[in-house]
Short mmCIF file of C-alpha atoms in Angstrom, two decimals:
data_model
loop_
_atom_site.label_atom_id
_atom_site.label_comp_id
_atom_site.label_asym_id
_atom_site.label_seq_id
_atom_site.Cartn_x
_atom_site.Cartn_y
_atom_site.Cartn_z
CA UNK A 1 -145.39 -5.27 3.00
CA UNK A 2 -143.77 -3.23 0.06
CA UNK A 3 -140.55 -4.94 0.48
CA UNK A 4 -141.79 -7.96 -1.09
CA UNK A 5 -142.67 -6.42 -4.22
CA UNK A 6 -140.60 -7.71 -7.36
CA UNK A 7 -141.48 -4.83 -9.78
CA UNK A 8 -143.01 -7.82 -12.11
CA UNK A 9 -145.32 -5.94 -14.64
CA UNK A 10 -143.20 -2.23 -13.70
CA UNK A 11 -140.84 -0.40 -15.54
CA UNK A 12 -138.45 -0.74 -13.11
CA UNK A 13 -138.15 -4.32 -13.19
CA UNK A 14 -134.98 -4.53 -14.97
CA UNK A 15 -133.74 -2.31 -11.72
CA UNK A 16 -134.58 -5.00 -9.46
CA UNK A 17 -133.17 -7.85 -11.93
CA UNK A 18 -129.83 -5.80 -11.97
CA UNK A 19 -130.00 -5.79 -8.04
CA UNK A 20 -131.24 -9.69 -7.19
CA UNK A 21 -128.22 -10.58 -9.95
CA UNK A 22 -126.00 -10.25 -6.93
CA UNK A 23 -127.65 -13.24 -5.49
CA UNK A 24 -126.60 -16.97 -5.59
CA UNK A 25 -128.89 -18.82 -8.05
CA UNK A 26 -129.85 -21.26 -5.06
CA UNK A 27 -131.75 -18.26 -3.66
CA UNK A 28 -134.14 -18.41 -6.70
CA UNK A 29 -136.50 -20.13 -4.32
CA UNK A 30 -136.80 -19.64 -0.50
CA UNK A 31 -139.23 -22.73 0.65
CA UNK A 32 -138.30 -23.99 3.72
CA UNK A 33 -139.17 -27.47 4.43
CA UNK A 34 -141.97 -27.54 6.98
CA UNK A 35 -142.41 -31.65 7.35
CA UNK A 36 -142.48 -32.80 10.75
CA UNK A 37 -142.46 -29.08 12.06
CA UNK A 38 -144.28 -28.14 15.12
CA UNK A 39 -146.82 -25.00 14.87
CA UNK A 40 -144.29 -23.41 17.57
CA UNK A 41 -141.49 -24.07 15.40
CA UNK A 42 -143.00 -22.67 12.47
CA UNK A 43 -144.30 -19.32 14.52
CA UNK A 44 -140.91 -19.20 16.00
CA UNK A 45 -138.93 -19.33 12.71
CA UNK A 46 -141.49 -16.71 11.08
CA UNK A 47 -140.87 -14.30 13.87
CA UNK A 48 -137.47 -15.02 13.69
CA UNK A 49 -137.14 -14.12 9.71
CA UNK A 50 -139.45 -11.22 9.90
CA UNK A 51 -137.15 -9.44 13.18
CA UNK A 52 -134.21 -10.12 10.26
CA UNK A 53 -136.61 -7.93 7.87
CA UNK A 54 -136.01 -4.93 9.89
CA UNK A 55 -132.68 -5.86 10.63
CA UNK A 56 -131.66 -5.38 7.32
CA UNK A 57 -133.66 -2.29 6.44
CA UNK A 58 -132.24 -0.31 9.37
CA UNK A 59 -129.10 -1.18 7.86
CA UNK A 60 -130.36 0.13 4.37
CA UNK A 61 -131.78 3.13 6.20
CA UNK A 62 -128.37 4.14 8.08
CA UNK A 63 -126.20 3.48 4.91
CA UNK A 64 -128.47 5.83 3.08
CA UNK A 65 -127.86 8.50 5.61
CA UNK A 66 -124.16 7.91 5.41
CA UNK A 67 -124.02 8.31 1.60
CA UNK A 68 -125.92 11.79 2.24
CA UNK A 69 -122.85 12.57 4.88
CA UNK A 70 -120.27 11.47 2.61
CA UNK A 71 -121.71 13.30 -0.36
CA UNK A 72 -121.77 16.68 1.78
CA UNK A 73 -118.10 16.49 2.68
CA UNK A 74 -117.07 15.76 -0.90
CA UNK A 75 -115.89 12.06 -0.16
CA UNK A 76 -113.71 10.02 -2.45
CA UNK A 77 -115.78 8.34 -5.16
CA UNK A 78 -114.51 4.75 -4.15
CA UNK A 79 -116.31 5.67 -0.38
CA UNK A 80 -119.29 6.62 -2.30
CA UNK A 81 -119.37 3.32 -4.41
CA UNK A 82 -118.70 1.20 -1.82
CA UNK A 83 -121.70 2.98 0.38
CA UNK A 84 -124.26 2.77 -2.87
CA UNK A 85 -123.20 -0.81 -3.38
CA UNK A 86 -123.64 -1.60 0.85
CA UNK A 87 -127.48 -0.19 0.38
CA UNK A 88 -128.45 -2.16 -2.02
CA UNK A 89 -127.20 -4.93 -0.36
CA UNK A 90 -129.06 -4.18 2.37
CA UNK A 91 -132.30 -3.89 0.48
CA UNK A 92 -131.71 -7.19 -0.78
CA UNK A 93 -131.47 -8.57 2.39
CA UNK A 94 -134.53 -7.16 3.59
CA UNK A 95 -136.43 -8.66 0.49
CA UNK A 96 -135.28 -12.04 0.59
CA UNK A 97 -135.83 -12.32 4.05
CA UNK A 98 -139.21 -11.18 3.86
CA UNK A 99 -139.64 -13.64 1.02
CA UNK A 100 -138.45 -16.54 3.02
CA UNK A 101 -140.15 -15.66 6.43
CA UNK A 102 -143.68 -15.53 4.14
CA UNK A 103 -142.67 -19.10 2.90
CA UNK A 104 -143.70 -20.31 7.13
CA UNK A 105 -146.77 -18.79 6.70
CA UNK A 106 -149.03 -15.44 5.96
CA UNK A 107 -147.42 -12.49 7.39
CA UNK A 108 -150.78 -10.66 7.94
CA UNK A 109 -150.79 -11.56 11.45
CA UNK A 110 -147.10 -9.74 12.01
CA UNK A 111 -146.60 -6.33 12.53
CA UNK A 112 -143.18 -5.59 11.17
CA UNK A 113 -142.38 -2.12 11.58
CA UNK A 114 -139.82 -0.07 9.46
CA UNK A 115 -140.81 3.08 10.65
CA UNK A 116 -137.68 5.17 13.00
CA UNK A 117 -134.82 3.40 12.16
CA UNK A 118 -132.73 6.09 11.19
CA UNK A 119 -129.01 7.16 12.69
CA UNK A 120 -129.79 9.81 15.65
CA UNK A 121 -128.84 12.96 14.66
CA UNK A 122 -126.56 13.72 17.70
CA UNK A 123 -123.94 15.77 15.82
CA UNK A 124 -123.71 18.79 13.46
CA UNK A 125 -120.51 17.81 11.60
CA UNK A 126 -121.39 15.80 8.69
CA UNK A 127 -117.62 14.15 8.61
CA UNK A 128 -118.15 12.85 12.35
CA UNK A 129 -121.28 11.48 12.03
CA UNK A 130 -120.15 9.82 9.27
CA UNK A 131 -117.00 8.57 11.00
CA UNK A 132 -119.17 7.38 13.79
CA UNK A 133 -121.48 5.56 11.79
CA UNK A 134 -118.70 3.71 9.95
CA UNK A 135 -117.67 2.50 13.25
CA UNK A 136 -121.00 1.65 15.20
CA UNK A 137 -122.67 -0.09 12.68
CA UNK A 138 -119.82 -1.24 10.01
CA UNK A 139 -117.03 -2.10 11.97
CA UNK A 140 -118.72 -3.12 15.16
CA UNK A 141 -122.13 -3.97 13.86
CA UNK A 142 -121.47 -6.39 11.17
CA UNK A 143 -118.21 -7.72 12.88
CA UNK A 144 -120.24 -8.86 15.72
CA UNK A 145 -122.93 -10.23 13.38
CA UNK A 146 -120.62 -12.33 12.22
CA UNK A 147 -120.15 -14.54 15.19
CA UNK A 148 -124.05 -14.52 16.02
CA UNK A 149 -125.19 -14.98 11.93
CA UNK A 150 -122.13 -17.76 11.86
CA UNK A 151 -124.18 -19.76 15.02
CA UNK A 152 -127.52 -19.44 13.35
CA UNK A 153 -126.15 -20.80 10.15
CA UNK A 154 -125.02 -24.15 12.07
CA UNK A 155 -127.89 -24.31 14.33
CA UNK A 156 -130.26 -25.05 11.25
CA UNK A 157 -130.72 -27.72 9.55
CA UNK A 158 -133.39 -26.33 7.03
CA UNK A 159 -131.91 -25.94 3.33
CA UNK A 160 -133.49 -22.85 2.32
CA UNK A 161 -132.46 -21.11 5.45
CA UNK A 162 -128.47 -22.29 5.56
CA UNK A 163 -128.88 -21.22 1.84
CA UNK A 164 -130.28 -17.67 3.01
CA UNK A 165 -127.68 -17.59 6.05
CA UNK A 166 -124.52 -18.52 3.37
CA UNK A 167 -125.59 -15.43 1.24
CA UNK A 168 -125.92 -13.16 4.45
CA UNK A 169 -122.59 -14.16 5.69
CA UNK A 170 -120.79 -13.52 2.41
CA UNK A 171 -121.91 -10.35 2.25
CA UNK A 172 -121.80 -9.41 5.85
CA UNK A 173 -118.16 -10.36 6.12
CA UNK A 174 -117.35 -8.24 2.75
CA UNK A 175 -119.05 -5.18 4.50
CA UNK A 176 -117.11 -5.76 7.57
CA UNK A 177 -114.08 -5.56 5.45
CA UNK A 178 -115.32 -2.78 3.65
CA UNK A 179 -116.17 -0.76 7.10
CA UNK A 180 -112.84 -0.97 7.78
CA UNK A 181 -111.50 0.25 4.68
CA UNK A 182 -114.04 3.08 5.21
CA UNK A 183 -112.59 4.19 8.25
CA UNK A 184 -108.90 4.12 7.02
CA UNK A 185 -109.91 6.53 4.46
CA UNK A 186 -112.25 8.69 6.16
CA UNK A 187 -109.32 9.21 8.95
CA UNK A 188 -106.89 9.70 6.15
CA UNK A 189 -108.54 11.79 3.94
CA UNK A 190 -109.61 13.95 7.22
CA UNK A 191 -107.07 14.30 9.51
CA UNK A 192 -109.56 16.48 11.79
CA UNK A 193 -111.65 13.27 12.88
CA UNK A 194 -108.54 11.23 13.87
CA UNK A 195 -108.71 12.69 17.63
CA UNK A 196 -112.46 12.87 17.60
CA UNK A 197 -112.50 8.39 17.05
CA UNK A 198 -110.83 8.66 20.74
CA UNK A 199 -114.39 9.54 22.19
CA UNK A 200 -116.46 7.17 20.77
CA UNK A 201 -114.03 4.23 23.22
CA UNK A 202 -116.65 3.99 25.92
CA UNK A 203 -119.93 3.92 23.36
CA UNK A 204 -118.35 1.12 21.07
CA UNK A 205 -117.58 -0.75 24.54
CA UNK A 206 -121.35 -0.15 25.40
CA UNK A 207 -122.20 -1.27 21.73
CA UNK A 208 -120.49 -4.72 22.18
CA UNK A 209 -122.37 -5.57 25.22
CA UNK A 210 -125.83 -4.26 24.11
CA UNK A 211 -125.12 -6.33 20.61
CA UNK A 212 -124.12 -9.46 22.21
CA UNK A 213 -126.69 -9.41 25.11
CA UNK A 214 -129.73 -9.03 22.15
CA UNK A 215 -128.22 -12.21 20.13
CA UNK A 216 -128.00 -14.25 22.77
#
């Protein structure tokens, strides 16, 4: 799985050093403690971890196609910082919870597939998909994270994973703010799209349920 790769021994190395120094130091080393675990347990928890993998590619995936929207429409550059700095974070995610899913066991027997999960293309206007992606899976997506990440964090009693669930929550609960902040501009700086967030009512009422039904 690519996303486990460090760069050790690559000249972009000092890329991914500049990235991972965005992590807390207690992340240095993901080993959960598997004394006294039960091979269920262990499978579970693996399958768990590796799910989160994709989780927080798609998330990498659809950020990257919202930098590409807000590029076209000649965004403000704090939208476009803010959406470079959300991707990375994303890709970070994804590589530290690969890391700590492979510390239950060999993933060889896991098929985790990153493959088609990019936005749906469902409208021409680069502003409103933007808009709509802001609010689907910043504003509603991480928000109800939250709540879900915030009851796996005290369900655990495993260090390395409340230490992996900490760092997801920080950061999940700055992008939350930041989706907001995303969408105040975006409706500010384009007046246009302020009649066109009316429409989306029923499909971010749809997104709640189908959000809260899968964590459960």
């Amino acid at each position: 799985m690519r996303i486990l790769d460090d760069g050790t021994g690559t000249p972009l190395a000092r890329f991914v050093r500049d990235l991972d120094a965005h992590t807390a130091p207690t992340l240095s080393t993901l080993r959960p403690d598997l004394d006294g675990a039960s091979a269920e347990d262990i499978d579970a928890a693996q399958l768990g971890w590796a799910s989160r993998i994709v989780d927080e590619y798609r998330s990498a995936v659809r950020f990257t196609s919202l930098l590409a929207d807000l590029t076209a429409i000649d965004a403000p550059y704090p939208m476009l910082a803010t959406v470079h700095r959300l991707i990375g974070d994303e890709l970070r995610h994804a590589h530290l919870c690969g890391r700590l899913a492979a510390g239950f066991g060999p993933l060889d027997g896991l098929v985790v597939e990153l493959d088609g999960l990019g936005w749906p293309r469902t409208r021409d206007d680069a502003a409103e998909r933007a808009l709509e992606l802001v609010v689907r899976e910043l504003v509603i997506g991480e928000g109800e994270s939250l709540a879900c990440m915030r009851a796996y964090r005290h369900a655990t009693t495993d260090p390395a994973c409340r230490a992996l669930f900490d760092h997801l929550l920080e950061d999940e609960a700055r992008h939350f703010t930041a989706g907001r902040h995303l969408e105040a501009m975006l409706r500010a700086t384009y007046p246009r799209l302020v009649p066109f967030d009316d429409s989306l009512e029923d499909v971010l009422l749809e997104d709640v349920r189908a959000i809260r039904a899968q964590h459960r």
